[in-house]
Amino acid sequence: MVLIASTIKDVAKYTGLSIATISKYINGGNVREENKKLIDEAIKALDFRVNEIARGLKTNKTATIGVLIPSLENIFLTSIVSRVESILLQYGYSTIICDYRQNKELENQKFDFLMNKFVDGIILVPLGINEDKIKMALEKDVPVILIDRSIKGIDCDVVLVDNLNAAYNAVELLFTKGHRRVGIICGPQDIYTAQERLKGYIRVHEDYQIKIDDALVKYGDYEIQSGMELMNYFLEMENPPTAVFVTNYEMTLGAVMALNSRNISIPNEMSLIGFDNIQLANVVKPKLSIVVQPMQQIGEFAANLLLKRMKGDKSGYPAMLRLKTDIVEGESIKVINSFI
Amino acid sequence: MVLIASTIKDVAKYTGLSIATISKYINGGNVREENKKLIDEAIKALDFRVNEIARGLKTNKTATIGVLIPSLENIFLTSIVSRVESILLQYGYSTIICDYRQNKELENQKFDFLMNKFVDGIILVPLGINEDKIKMALEKDVPVILIDRSIKGIDCDVVLVDNLNAAYNAVELLFTKGHRRVGIICGPQDIYTAQERLKGYIRVHEDYQIKIDDALVKYGDYEIQSGMELMNYFLEMENPPTAVFVTNYEMTLGAVMALNSRNISIPNEMSLIGFDNIQLANVVKPKLSIVVQPMQQIGEFAANLLLKRMKGDKSGYPAMLRLKTDIVEGESIKVINSFI
DNA sequence: CCTCTATCGTGAAACGTTTAGCTCTATATT
DNA sequence: AATATAGAGCTAAACGTTTCACGATAGAGG
C-alpha cells in the first residue's frame, strides 16, 4: 500500500531520467518517443500525480476558479453555478463555491479567501463588496465577472438579465388584460435587480399613461415572510389592486401562501404574476404566470467570458451582457378586458 | 500600488528579524513583546498574508475541507451544506463545494480532485464512489464523513436520517386516518435512502397486517417527471389507492402537478403525503402533509464529527448518527375513518 | 571535414513557507 | 559560584514542482 504519494522525483528515479525531463513531458514538452513510453509506465506503476499545491507555488496558477454567491439555498443561483461549474470543468478548471449568507462582511472575507487560494478567476454575485478588492484582483490579473447584479461606478465585466424590461413586460401583460391598478412587491432598493425591476414598473406606467398610486408600491426584502405580509397588506386595503407583480421567487412563495390562507381565489379575486421558478409556478393551482430568467444562459455566458479573460483576451472590456427574460403564462391573470 | 504580494521574507527584512522568527510568531510561538509589536507593524505596512499554497506544501494541511454532493440544485442538500460550511468556518476551515451531477464517474473524478487539493477532510453524499478511494483517503489521514446515505460493506462515519421509520410513520399516519390502499412512489433502488423508505412502507404494512398490493408500489427516479407519471398511473388504475406516499421532494412536485392538471381534488379524491420541502407544502392548496428532515441538524452533526476526526479523535469509529424526521401535517389527507 | 541547426536532456535555482537543531543570553536553582 | 533551565532568535534544509540556461548529440548542408 502506497501511503506516501510518489513525486516527480520517484518517476525520475524509476526512469533514470532527470526531474526536468519528467516535468517537461508532463507539461507537454518534447521528449523522445521511447522516453514517453518509459515515463508513462513509471507514472502508472507509481501512481504518480502532480502535486497541485507545489505546482501552484511555482506557477501562481491553480486551474481553479472561485464562485461567490449570497446563498446556497437559492435555486436560481445554484442553477447558474451548476452550469458554470460544468463548463469550466470541460476546460480543466475546478470550482470553489462559497456562500456569504447575505452578509457583506462575510462576502469581503470570502473574496479574500478566494484570492488567498490563488484562484485564477472569480465569479461573483455582489452585495456589498469593497470595490478596491475587485480592482486589486484585476490588477493581480485575476479576472472577476459579476453576475446578476452590477455595481455602479466600477468597470467590471458583468452578465445579467434585462430586469427593467422583464418587469416592464410583466406589468404590460397585466395592462393588456385590462388591469389598471397593479401592485408591486419590490425588493430592497440597495440591490441592483430590485431597483431595475421597479424602474420597469414605473416606465410601463409612463408609457401607458397610467398614474402610479404610491400605495401600490411596497418594498420587501426578497424573503418569503415579506411576500406574505405585503400581499396581506394589499388584501386589506380599502381599494386593493386587481393584480400584483411580485419581483422574486421567495416573495412569490409568500404571496401565494397569503392568498391561500385567506382563501382568496386566483385569479378571480386577485391576479398574480411572479418571478423565477417554473416548478413553483406549475405546482400552484391554477398555474402561475411568471417571469423566468435564462439561468443556463447566464451560467454559460459568465463561464465563457471568464475563460476568455483568463486567456488574456481583454477585448470589449468591460463587457455588459444583458440577457432577455421570458414570460411563462399560467392562469393566474384574470382577463378583465381584452383589447385583442 | 502593491502588485506583488509581500512575503514573509519582506517582513523579515522590514523588522530586521529572521524568517524563522516571523514564522514562529505567525504560528503562535514565543516572541518578545517588543518584537511582536514590530512584526505586527510590518505585517500591516506590507499588507502581508501567509501564502496558503506555500504553507500547504510544507504542512500538508490546507485548512480546507471538501464537500461533494450529487446536485447543487437540490435544496435539501444545499441547506445541509450551507450549515456545514458555516460551522467549519468558525473553526477556521474553508469549504470547497463540488457537484457531481448525479454522475458516478464525475463523483469519482471529483473525489480525486479534492484529494489532489489536499483537503483536510471530506463530506460526501455517495452514489457510486469507488470504495478504495475512501479507504485510500482514510489511510492518508483524510477523514471522510458520508451524509444522507451509507455504503454497505464499508466502515465509514455516516450521518443520516432514519429513513425507514420516516416512511413507517408517514404511512402509519395514513393508516390511522383509515386508509388501507396506500400507493408509494419509490426512488431508485440503488440509492440507499430509497431502499430504506420502501422498507418502512413494507414494515408498517406487516405490523398492521395489511397485505401489500404490488401494483401500488412504483419506482421512480427521484425526478419531477417520474412523480408526475407515476401519479398519473395511480389515477388511471381500475382500483386506485386512496392515498399516495411520495418519497422525495422532486417527485412530490410532480405528483402534485399531475393531480392539478387532472383537476383531482386533494384530499377528497386523493390523499397525499410528500417529502422534504416545507415551503412547497405551504404553497400548495390545501397545505400538504409532509415528512421533513432535520437539515440543519444533519449539517451540524456532520461538521462536528468531521472536526472531531480531524483533531485525530477516532473514538466510536465508525460512527452512525441516525437522526429522526418529523411530520408536518397539512390538509392533504382525508379522514376516512378515525379511530381516535 | 567543418559548421549550423534542431532536438532532447540536464543541473540548479526558485517559489514561500515550516521546522529541527543550534546558539546565546538571562534568570532560577543548588 | 557553578550549573541547570527556559526563552528568544537564527541557520539551513526541506516540501514538490517549474524553468532558465546550457550541454550533448546527430543529421544536414556546404
XYZ file of C-alpha atoms (C1' of nucleotides) in Angstrom:
740
model
C 0.000 0.000 0.000
C 1.414 3.310 -1.095
C 0.750 5.648 1.728
C 3.058 8.430 0.767
C 2.245 9.804 -2.635
C 5.041 9.435 -5.121
C 6.616 12.535 -6.544
C 8.193 13.562 -9.737
C 11.475 12.590 -8.114
C 10.354 8.987 -7.883
C 9.381 8.994 -11.503
C 12.809 10.362 -12.361
C 14.472 7.672 -10.340
C 12.315 4.952 -11.880
C 13.057 6.027 -15.416
C 16.638 7.118 -14.944
C 15.785 10.478 -16.449
C 16.081 13.830 -14.769
C 13.362 15.630 -12.911
C 13.404 18.381 -15.504
C 12.631 15.962 -18.278
C 9.713 14.459 -16.437
C 8.330 17.867 -15.757
C 8.755 18.840 -19.370
C 6.888 15.771 -20.529
C 4.053 16.272 -18.088
C 3.612 19.784 -19.340
C 3.595 18.820 -22.958
C 7.210 19.360 -23.946
C 9.223 17.349 -26.436
C 10.577 14.045 -25.294
C 11.808 11.064 -27.321
C 9.086 8.554 -28.109
C 10.973 5.905 -26.251
C 11.140 8.003 -23.115
C 7.494 8.935 -23.318
C 6.634 5.273 -23.022
C 9.005 4.850 -20.156
C 7.624 7.793 -18.261
C 4.052 6.690 -18.837
C 4.951 3.323 -17.447
C 6.573 4.839 -14.394
C 3.622 7.118 -13.759
C 1.263 4.199 -13.858
C 3.465 1.977 -11.741
C 3.995 4.605 -9.081
C 0.502 6.052 -9.261
C 2.074 9.433 -9.643
C 0.040 12.589 -9.875
C 1.225 16.107 -9.929
C 1.095 17.806 -6.589
C -1.088 20.742 -7.470
C -0.032 22.614 -4.399
C 3.625 22.547 -5.356
C 2.823 23.384 -8.920
C 0.683 26.278 -7.812
C 3.523 27.601 -5.736
C 5.735 27.855 -8.770
C 3.283 28.928 -11.399
C 0.840 31.019 -9.444
C -1.838 29.246 -11.435
C -4.151 26.806 -9.756
C -6.583 25.875 -12.527
C -9.247 26.709 -10.007
C -11.833 29.413 -10.135
C -13.878 30.815 -7.315
C -17.613 31.393 -7.217
C -19.058 33.593 -4.522
C -22.803 33.850 -4.044
C -25.091 35.221 -1.346
C -26.853 31.956 -0.656
C -26.576 28.316 -1.428
C -30.246 27.848 -0.707
C -31.313 29.905 -3.676
C -32.141 27.664 -6.571
C -31.863 30.497 -9.059
C -28.242 30.979 -8.097
C -27.302 27.344 -7.749
C -28.701 26.608 -11.209
C -26.383 29.200 -12.647
C -23.446 27.958 -10.650
C -24.082 24.404 -11.662
C -23.858 25.379 -15.303
C -20.739 27.470 -14.780
C -19.058 24.652 -12.999
C -19.840 22.162 -15.702
C -18.479 24.365 -18.482
C -15.295 25.254 -16.703
C -14.676 21.630 -15.911
C -14.514 20.922 -19.625
C -11.583 23.287 -19.828
C -9.786 21.708 -16.933
C -10.821 24.212 -14.328
C -12.192 23.301 -10.960
C -14.542 25.416 -8.955
C -14.579 26.535 -5.368
C -18.068 27.610 -4.411
C -18.566 29.924 -1.457
C -21.691 31.180 0.196
C -21.614 34.504 2.038
C -25.028 34.181 3.615
C -26.230 37.619 2.525
C -23.586 39.063 4.791
C -21.476 41.843 3.361
C -18.654 41.296 5.789
C -18.542 37.613 5.019
C -18.639 38.467 1.347
C -15.486 40.527 1.651
C -13.851 37.927 3.838
C -14.545 35.131 1.419
C -13.377 37.169 -1.504
C -10.064 37.424 0.291
C -10.154 33.730 0.953
C -10.504 33.021 -2.732
C -7.647 35.335 -3.566
C -5.600 33.623 -0.893
C -6.297 30.330 -2.561
C -4.865 31.853 -5.715
C -7.880 31.146 -7.847
C -7.365 32.048 -11.495
C -10.668 33.882 -11.756
C -13.727 34.825 -9.745
C -17.422 34.856 -10.465
C -19.305 36.992 -8.016
C -22.867 37.923 -7.232
C -22.058 41.171 -5.453
C -23.843 42.640 -2.489
C -21.522 44.926 -0.600
C -18.118 44.064 -1.917
C -15.375 46.583 -1.336
C -14.588 47.891 -4.782
C -10.907 48.053 -4.028
C -10.887 44.317 -3.657
C -12.137 43.884 -7.176
C -9.610 46.362 -8.509
C -6.888 44.608 -6.599
C -7.881 41.286 -8.088
C -7.918 42.663 -11.612
C -4.500 44.215 -11.079
C -3.188 40.890 -9.959
C -4.530 39.542 -13.212
C -7.361 37.608 -11.641
C -10.404 38.388 -13.776
C -13.669 38.998 -11.984
C -17.074 38.513 -13.581
C -20.130 39.863 -11.845
C -23.406 38.087 -12.358
C -26.999 39.013 -11.726
C -26.068 42.446 -10.413
C -23.689 45.145 -11.428
C -22.001 47.709 -9.240
C -22.328 51.279 -10.318
C -19.188 53.266 -10.760
C -16.876 50.352 -11.274
C -15.583 48.927 -14.513
C -16.119 45.199 -14.392
C -17.413 42.529 -16.708
C -20.972 41.666 -15.892
C -23.598 39.178 -17.015
C -27.155 39.843 -16.021
C -30.660 39.965 -17.342
C -32.600 42.931 -18.521
C -34.519 43.293 -15.313
C -36.034 46.554 -16.334
C -37.789 45.168 -19.363
C -38.568 41.956 -17.530
C -40.666 43.997 -15.162
C -41.943 46.184 -17.962
C -43.231 43.181 -19.858
C -44.762 41.556 -16.831
C -46.753 44.628 -15.946
C -47.567 45.296 -19.562
C -49.103 41.848 -19.750
C -51.364 42.791 -16.871
C -52.284 46.011 -18.656
C -53.202 44.217 -21.853
C -55.574 42.024 -19.915
C -57.297 45.110 -18.652
C -55.714 45.644 -15.245
C -55.129 49.247 -14.262
C -54.471 49.049 -10.553
C -51.368 46.897 -10.355
C -49.489 46.452 -7.112
C -45.796 45.652 -6.996
C -43.877 43.875 -4.278
C -40.341 45.181 -4.741
C -37.060 44.020 -3.334
C -34.655 46.017 -1.195
C -33.608 49.101 -3.105
C -29.941 48.680 -2.372
C -29.982 45.607 -4.597
C -29.463 46.328 -8.235
C -32.044 43.907 -9.603
C -34.686 45.319 -7.300
C -34.039 48.849 -8.497
C -34.265 47.824 -12.116
C -37.470 45.921 -11.663
C -39.075 48.888 -10.024
C -37.878 51.102 -12.856
C -39.601 48.840 -15.344
C -42.814 49.070 -13.383
C -42.569 52.840 -13.436
C -41.667 53.124 -17.090
C -44.517 50.963 -18.323
C -46.918 53.088 -16.336
C -45.498 56.176 -18.021
C -45.718 54.640 -21.457
C -49.350 53.682 -20.897
C -50.005 56.995 -19.222
C -51.313 55.366 -16.103
C -50.663 57.242 -12.919
C -48.923 55.264 -10.213
C -50.641 55.045 -6.867
C -47.809 55.086 -4.349
C -49.836 52.919 -2.026
C -49.416 50.123 -4.555
C -45.633 50.186 -4.441
C -44.397 48.172 -1.488
C -40.876 47.212 -0.510
C -39.990 43.766 0.768
C -36.693 42.102 1.483
C -36.741 39.292 -1.068
C -37.755 36.797 1.638
C -40.887 34.682 1.983
C -42.166 36.461 5.029
C -42.284 39.862 3.409
C -44.058 38.480 0.359
C -46.725 37.200 2.676
C -47.021 40.383 4.681
C -47.185 42.668 1.692
C -49.759 40.573 -0.060
C -51.794 40.716 3.124
C -51.372 44.451 3.122
C -52.782 44.649 -0.391
C -55.701 42.437 0.502
C -56.617 44.627 3.420
C -56.537 47.909 1.507
C -59.820 49.705 1.125
C -59.120 49.939 -2.587
C -56.931 46.976 -3.397
C -55.126 46.366 -6.691
C -56.685 43.903 -9.102
C -53.310 42.346 -9.804
C -49.929 42.138 -8.109
C -46.486 41.744 -9.598
C -44.086 40.004 -7.224
C -40.452 40.544 -8.063
C -38.657 37.449 -6.874
C -39.148 33.810 -6.108
C -39.220 33.816 -2.341
C -41.689 36.671 -2.133
C -43.850 34.986 -4.746
C -43.976 31.971 -2.462
C -45.037 34.198 0.396
C -47.672 35.949 -1.660
C -49.247 32.669 -2.694
C -49.264 31.500 0.902
C -51.062 34.665 1.937
C -53.685 34.181 -0.756
C -54.183 30.558 0.163
C -54.504 31.168 3.849
C -57.232 33.737 3.218
C -58.877 31.556 0.648
C -58.611 34.222 -1.993
C -59.195 32.722 -5.381
C -56.561 33.222 -8.053
C -57.239 34.837 -10.486
C -60.872 35.682 -9.762
C -60.280 37.738 -6.679
C -56.637 38.552 -7.279
C -54.406 38.251 -10.300
C -50.755 37.484 -9.844
C -47.579 37.429 -11.815
C -44.495 36.105 -10.090
C -40.850 35.537 -10.665
C -38.228 32.964 -11.280
C -39.310 29.443 -10.520
C -41.140 27.462 -13.095
C -41.581 24.493 -10.817
C -43.305 26.609 -8.268
C -45.483 28.042 -10.996
C -46.647 24.608 -12.047
C -47.403 23.286 -8.636
C -49.707 26.111 -7.692
C -53.276 25.829 -8.773
C -54.082 27.500 -11.042
C -50.694 27.616 -12.685
C -48.892 30.836 -12.028
C -47.813 33.229 -14.740
C -44.202 34.090 -14.109
C -41.136 35.839 -15.409
C -38.374 33.329 -15.987
C -34.720 34.141 -16.250
C -32.387 32.195 -18.525
C -30.265 30.637 -15.790
C -28.462 28.257 -18.101
C -27.531 31.075 -20.417
C -26.328 33.317 -17.647
C -24.076 30.499 -16.500
C -22.776 29.865 -19.986
C -22.089 33.487 -20.744
C -20.340 34.044 -17.472
C -18.204 30.939 -17.803
C -17.201 31.709 -21.367
C -16.423 35.302 -20.627
C -14.273 34.226 -17.732
C -12.428 31.727 -19.886
C -11.770 34.435 -22.426
C -10.404 36.796 -19.797
C -8.232 34.117 -18.268
C -6.678 33.572 -21.675
C -5.681 37.211 -21.501
C -8.191 38.430 -24.060
C -9.331 41.802 -22.796
C -11.345 42.776 -25.842
C -14.555 44.634 -25.213
C -13.713 45.246 -21.599
C -15.768 45.896 -19.599
C -18.388 43.641 -21.175
C -22.007 44.035 -20.204
C -24.079 41.052 -21.271
C -27.727 41.732 -20.750
C -29.921 38.716 -21.423
C -33.626 38.702 -22.013
C -36.227 37.103 -19.800
C -39.313 35.219 -20.805
C -42.820 35.131 -19.507
C -44.409 31.753 -18.967
C -48.116 32.188 -18.910
C -50.231 30.239 -16.498
C -53.762 31.022 -15.482
C -53.182 33.404 -12.656
C -54.201 36.536 -14.517
C -57.836 37.386 -14.913
C -58.895 38.881 -18.226
C -60.834 41.956 -17.288
C -60.917 43.499 -20.648
C -59.075 42.228 -23.629
C -58.240 44.567 -26.436
C -57.104 41.856 -28.731
C 0.198 50.060 -5.536
C 1.457 46.722 -4.301
C 1.134 44.366 -7.190
C 3.322 41.595 -5.962
C 2.205 40.259 -2.643
C 4.747 40.632 0.092
C 6.184 37.537 1.668
C 7.499 36.528 4.995
C 10.882 37.485 3.666
C 9.800 41.089 3.307
C 8.506 41.105 6.830
C 11.834 39.755 7.996
C 13.701 42.448 6.141
C 11.403 45.152 7.457
C 11.830 44.092 11.044
C 15.426 43.014 10.899
C 14.447 39.639 12.328
C 14.914 36.281 10.701
C 12.359 34.467 8.633
C 12.137 31.746 11.227
C 11.131 34.188 13.914
C 8.407 35.667 11.813
C 7.084 32.259 11.030
C 7.192 31.306 14.662
C 5.221 34.377 15.630
C 2.627 33.856 12.945
C 2.060 30.361 14.155
C 1.726 31.332 17.775
C 5.256 30.791 19.046
C 7.085 32.823 21.674
C 8.469 36.139 20.650
C 9.499 39.153 22.750
C 6.713 41.632 23.317
C 8.749 44.293 21.631
C 9.200 42.215 18.524
C 5.566 41.244 18.417
C 4.708 44.901 18.014
C 7.343 45.314 15.386
C 6.136 42.356 13.383
C 2.536 43.435 13.631
C 3.545 46.800 12.307
C 5.430 45.260 9.424
C 2.553 42.989 8.530
C 0.205 45.893 8.415
C 2.584 48.115 6.489
C 3.373 45.482 3.918
C -0.133 44.024 3.783
C 1.417 40.650 4.304
C -0.629 37.496 4.375
C 0.531 33.962 4.556
C 0.700 32.255 1.216
C -1.534 29.310 1.911
C -0.192 27.445 -1.034
C 3.349 27.524 0.222
C 2.235 26.686 3.720
C 0.224 23.790 2.425
C 3.232 22.471 0.617
C 5.179 22.234 3.830
C 2.498 21.153 6.232
C 0.248 19.059 4.088
C -2.605 20.847 5.794
C -4.750 23.272 3.911
C -7.429 24.221 6.444
C -9.837 23.400 3.690
C -12.453 20.695 3.577
C -14.234 19.311 0.567
C -17.935 18.734 0.144
C -19.132 16.529 -2.675
C -22.823 16.291 -3.494
C -24.861 14.927 -6.383
C -26.545 18.186 -7.245
C -26.343 21.832 -6.428
C -29.929 22.302 -7.477
C -31.259 20.248 -4.629
C -32.343 22.474 -1.813
C -32.303 19.647 0.683
C -28.599 19.170 0.055
C -27.635 22.793 -0.202
C -29.333 23.533 3.103
C -27.173 20.934 4.754
C -24.063 22.170 3.029
C -24.778 25.729 3.989
C -24.895 24.733 7.639
C -21.751 22.645 7.385
C -19.903 25.473 5.779
C -20.928 27.964 8.401
C -19.821 25.752 11.289
C -16.492 24.849 9.803
C -15.792 28.482 9.062
C -15.971 29.193 12.785
C -13.078 26.833 13.259
C -11.024 28.421 10.525
C -11.820 25.897 7.847
C -12.861 26.814 4.373
C -15.025 24.701 2.156
C -14.734 23.590 -1.420
C -18.114 22.516 -2.699
C -18.336 20.211 -5.691
C -21.312 18.947 -7.605
C -21.082 15.642 -9.428
C -24.331 15.971 -11.317
C -25.638 12.526 -10.367
C -22.788 11.086 -12.367
C -20.819 8.308 -10.754
C -17.796 8.851 -12.911
C -17.750 12.536 -12.133
C -18.179 11.674 -8.488
C -15.027 9.612 -8.509
C -13.188 12.210 -10.525
C -14.096 14.998 -8.182
C -13.208 12.960 -5.171
C -9.745 12.692 -6.648
C -9.759 16.381 -7.318
C -10.451 17.088 -3.676
C -7.694 14.762 -2.597
C -5.388 16.471 -5.054
C -6.240 19.767 -3.461
C -5.103 18.231 -0.181
C -8.301 18.953 1.666
C -8.121 18.061 5.322
C -11.437 16.238 5.293
C -14.301 15.290 3.018
C -18.045 15.271 3.394
C -19.694 13.131 0.769
C -23.177 12.204 -0.343
C -22.209 8.953 -2.036
C -23.713 7.488 -5.147
C -21.238 5.208 -6.819
C -17.972 6.068 -5.184
C -15.190 3.552 -5.535
C -14.718 2.215 -2.034
C -10.978 2.062 -2.459
C -10.914 5.788 -2.819
C -12.483 6.205 0.565
C -10.099 3.746 2.135
C -7.189 5.482 0.484
C -8.328 8.808 1.866
C -8.688 7.423 5.371
C -5.251 5.875 5.169
C -3.823 9.203 4.185
C -5.477 10.538 7.297
C -8.135 12.481 5.467
C -11.368 11.722 7.309
C -14.451 11.101 5.228
C -17.984 11.604 6.512
C -20.875 10.257 4.495
C -24.166 12.036 4.720
C -27.682 11.121 3.742
C -26.646 7.680 2.536
C -24.358 4.970 3.756
C -22.486 2.412 1.723
C -22.931 -1.159 2.736
C -19.851 -3.151 3.481
C -17.590 -0.257 4.219
C -16.596 1.184 7.552
C -17.115 4.896 7.390
C -18.612 7.570 9.584
C -22.078 8.442 8.445
C -24.792 10.938 9.334
C -28.243 10.283 8.010
C -31.852 10.172 8.982
C -33.900 7.213 9.973
C -35.492 6.862 6.590
C -37.096 3.601 7.449
C -39.118 4.966 10.306
C -39.736 8.182 8.423
C -41.597 6.154 5.851
C -43.117 3.949 8.511
C -44.586 6.942 10.303
C -45.828 8.592 7.143
C -47.722 5.510 6.056
C -48.867 4.821 9.578
C -50.418 8.287 9.638
C -52.393 7.340 6.561
C -53.467 4.107 8.220
C -54.677 5.886 11.344
C -56.871 8.080 9.187
C -58.455 4.992 7.769
C -56.571 4.478 4.521
C -55.885 0.886 3.577
C -54.879 1.102 -0.055
C -51.779 3.253 0.051
C -49.598 3.725 -3.005
C -45.922 4.521 -2.776
C -43.753 6.308 -5.289
C -40.280 4.997 -4.518
C -36.880 6.184 -5.582
C -34.280 4.192 -7.498
C -33.426 1.103 -5.529
C -29.706 1.549 -5.891
C -29.959 4.591 -3.669
C -29.789 3.852 -0.007
C -32.481 6.265 1.112
C -34.895 4.868 -1.417
C -34.363 1.321 -0.182
C -34.917 2.337 3.402
C -38.069 4.248 2.647
C -39.512 1.281 0.874
C -38.582 -0.939 3.785
C -40.529 1.320 6.110
C -43.543 1.076 3.847
C -43.319 -2.689 3.916
C -42.762 -2.988 7.626
C -45.713 -0.836 8.606
C -47.906 -2.958 6.385
C -46.655 -6.040 8.175
C -47.191 -4.516 11.582
C -50.747 -3.575 10.687
C -51.241 -6.868 8.936
C -52.253 -5.252 5.716
C -51.322 -7.097 2.592
C -49.318 -5.106 0.090
C -50.713 -4.850 -3.392
C -47.659 -4.900 -5.635
C -49.467 -2.712 -8.135
C -49.298 0.057 -5.563
C -45.510 0.005 -5.330
C -43.996 2.035 -8.143
C -40.426 3.005 -8.777
C -39.404 6.456 -9.947
C -36.064 8.136 -10.334
C -36.378 10.919 -7.779
C -37.120 13.425 -10.549
C -40.205 15.540 -11.184
C -41.188 13.784 -14.354
C -41.462 10.376 -12.775
C -43.516 11.723 -9.891
C -45.943 13.000 -12.454
C -46.041 9.835 -14.482
C -46.486 7.538 -11.537
C -49.217 9.615 -10.016
C -50.952 9.506 -13.371
C -50.534 5.746 -13.343
C -52.255 5.517 -9.980
C -55.064 7.754 -11.130
C -55.714 5.574 -14.125
C -55.803 2.290 -12.255
C -59.097 0.496 -12.166
C -58.764 0.240 -8.395
C -56.671 3.209 -7.366
C -55.187 3.805 -3.942
C -56.952 6.251 -1.672
C -53.665 7.805 -0.662
C -50.131 8.021 -2.023
C -46.848 8.416 -0.221
C -44.254 10.170 -2.343
C -40.710 9.643 -1.170
C -38.833 12.745 -2.168
C -39.260 16.383 -2.952
C -38.968 16.397 -6.706
C -41.402 13.524 -7.181
C -43.795 15.195 -4.761
C -43.726 18.214 -7.034
C -44.506 16.013 -9.982
C -47.307 14.235 -8.197
C -48.983 17.497 -7.303
C -48.668 18.680 -10.888
C -50.361 15.518 -12.097
C -53.217 15.972 -9.659
C -53.637 19.611 -10.600
C -53.618 19.004 -14.297
C -56.384 16.448 -13.958
C -58.280 18.607 -11.545
C -58.254 15.940 -8.908
C -59.147 17.420 -5.566
C -56.777 16.902 -2.671
C -57.667 15.288 -0.335
C -61.216 14.438 -1.380
C -60.321 12.396 -4.394
C -56.748 11.591 -3.476
C -54.816 11.891 -0.253
C -51.142 12.662 -0.367
C -48.153 12.722 1.912
C -44.938 14.057 0.473
C -41.360 14.629 1.411
C -38.816 17.225 2.283
C -39.845 20.738 1.436
C -41.923 22.706 3.824
C -42.160 25.687 1.527
C -43.621 23.577 -1.190
C -46.040 22.130 1.315
C -47.313 25.557 2.262
C -47.762 26.872 -1.202
C -49.938 24.056 -2.365
C -53.596 24.305 -1.608
C -54.611 22.628 0.564
C -51.393 22.526 2.505
C -49.522 19.332 2.018
C -48.669 16.928 4.804
C -45.030 16.065 4.512
C -42.098 14.311 6.088
C -39.402 16.829 6.949
C -35.801 16.008 7.551
C -33.680 17.934 10.030
C -31.332 19.508 7.527
C -29.721 21.875 9.977
C -29.028 19.050 12.377
C -27.572 16.822 9.731
C -25.222 19.621 8.793
C -24.243 20.254 12.387
C -23.634 16.633 13.203
C -21.589 16.073 10.095
C -19.484 19.178 10.630
C -18.817 18.398 14.271
C -17.983 14.803 13.600
C -15.580 15.868 10.908
C -13.930 18.367 13.231
C -13.509 15.663 15.815
C -11.910 13.306 13.332
C -9.617 15.974 12.002
C -8.374 16.531 15.528
C -7.355 12.900 15.444
C -10.080 11.658 17.762
C -11.100 8.293 16.395
C -13.396 7.328 19.245
C -16.543 5.479 18.314
C -15.361 4.863 14.793
C -17.250 4.205 12.603
C -19.993 6.463 13.935
C -23.518 6.073 12.629
C -25.668 9.057 13.519
C -29.254 8.405 12.650
C -31.499 11.407 13.131
C -35.262 11.427 13.350
C -37.627 13.036 10.913
C -40.791 14.937 11.642
C -44.154 15.013 10.006
C -45.695 18.398 9.350
C -49.394 17.950 8.930
C -51.260 19.902 6.320
C -54.684 19.095 4.991
C -53.829 16.732 2.223
C -55.001 13.581 3.972
C -58.664 12.731 4.022
C -60.025 11.219 7.214
C -61.868 8.149 6.087
C -62.279 6.609 9.428
C -60.725 7.883 12.579
C -60.166 5.565 15.480
C -59.268 8.292 17.889
C 35.594 17.564 -42.558
C 33.531 21.561 -40.579
C 29.692 24.249 -39.161
C 24.894 25.044 -38.331
C 20.533 23.787 -36.504
C 17.213 21.254 -34.255
C 16.106 18.102 -30.802
C 16.417 16.236 -26.420
C 18.111 16.225 -21.947
C 20.131 18.189 -17.506
C 21.637 20.928 -13.300
C 20.331 24.150 -10.338
C 17.782 27.909 -8.693
C 13.498 29.435 -7.326
C 8.523 29.698 -5.439
C 7.093 30.937 0.209
C 6.656 28.575 3.809
C 7.804 25.379 8.290
C 10.801 23.250 11.465
C 14.760 20.718 13.575
C 18.544 21.851 15.849
C 21.586 25.070 17.263
C 23.482 29.267 19.914
C 23.194 32.821 23.046
C 21.529 35.182 26.954
C 19.262 35.814 31.265
C 17.314 34.004 35.126
C 16.487 30.410 38.619
C 18.375 26.657 41.437
C 21.693 24.446 44.153
C 29.924 30.439 42.099
C 28.604 26.883 39.290
C 25.074 24.781 36.902
C 20.669 23.989 35.030
C 16.664 25.823 32.655
C 13.975 28.464 29.746
C 13.288 31.886 26.335
C 14.341 34.003 22.059
C 16.407 34.059 17.885
C 18.976 32.110 13.881
C 20.708 28.925 10.051
C 19.642 25.840 6.801
C 17.192 22.110 4.895
C 13.049 20.628 3.157
C 8.289 20.384 0.778
C 7.356 19.146 -4.988
C 7.234 21.488 -8.604
C 8.766 24.685 -12.952
C 12.008 26.826 -15.807
C 16.233 29.113 -17.351
C 20.341 28.463 -19.404
C 23.166 25.379 -21.006
C 25.273 20.921 -22.953
C 25.206 16.976 -25.799
C 24.042 14.545 -29.846
C 23.019 13.875 -34.566
C 21.826 14.874 -39.059
C 22.007 18.368 -42.879
C 24.385 21.419 -45.843
C 28.432 23.295 -47.546
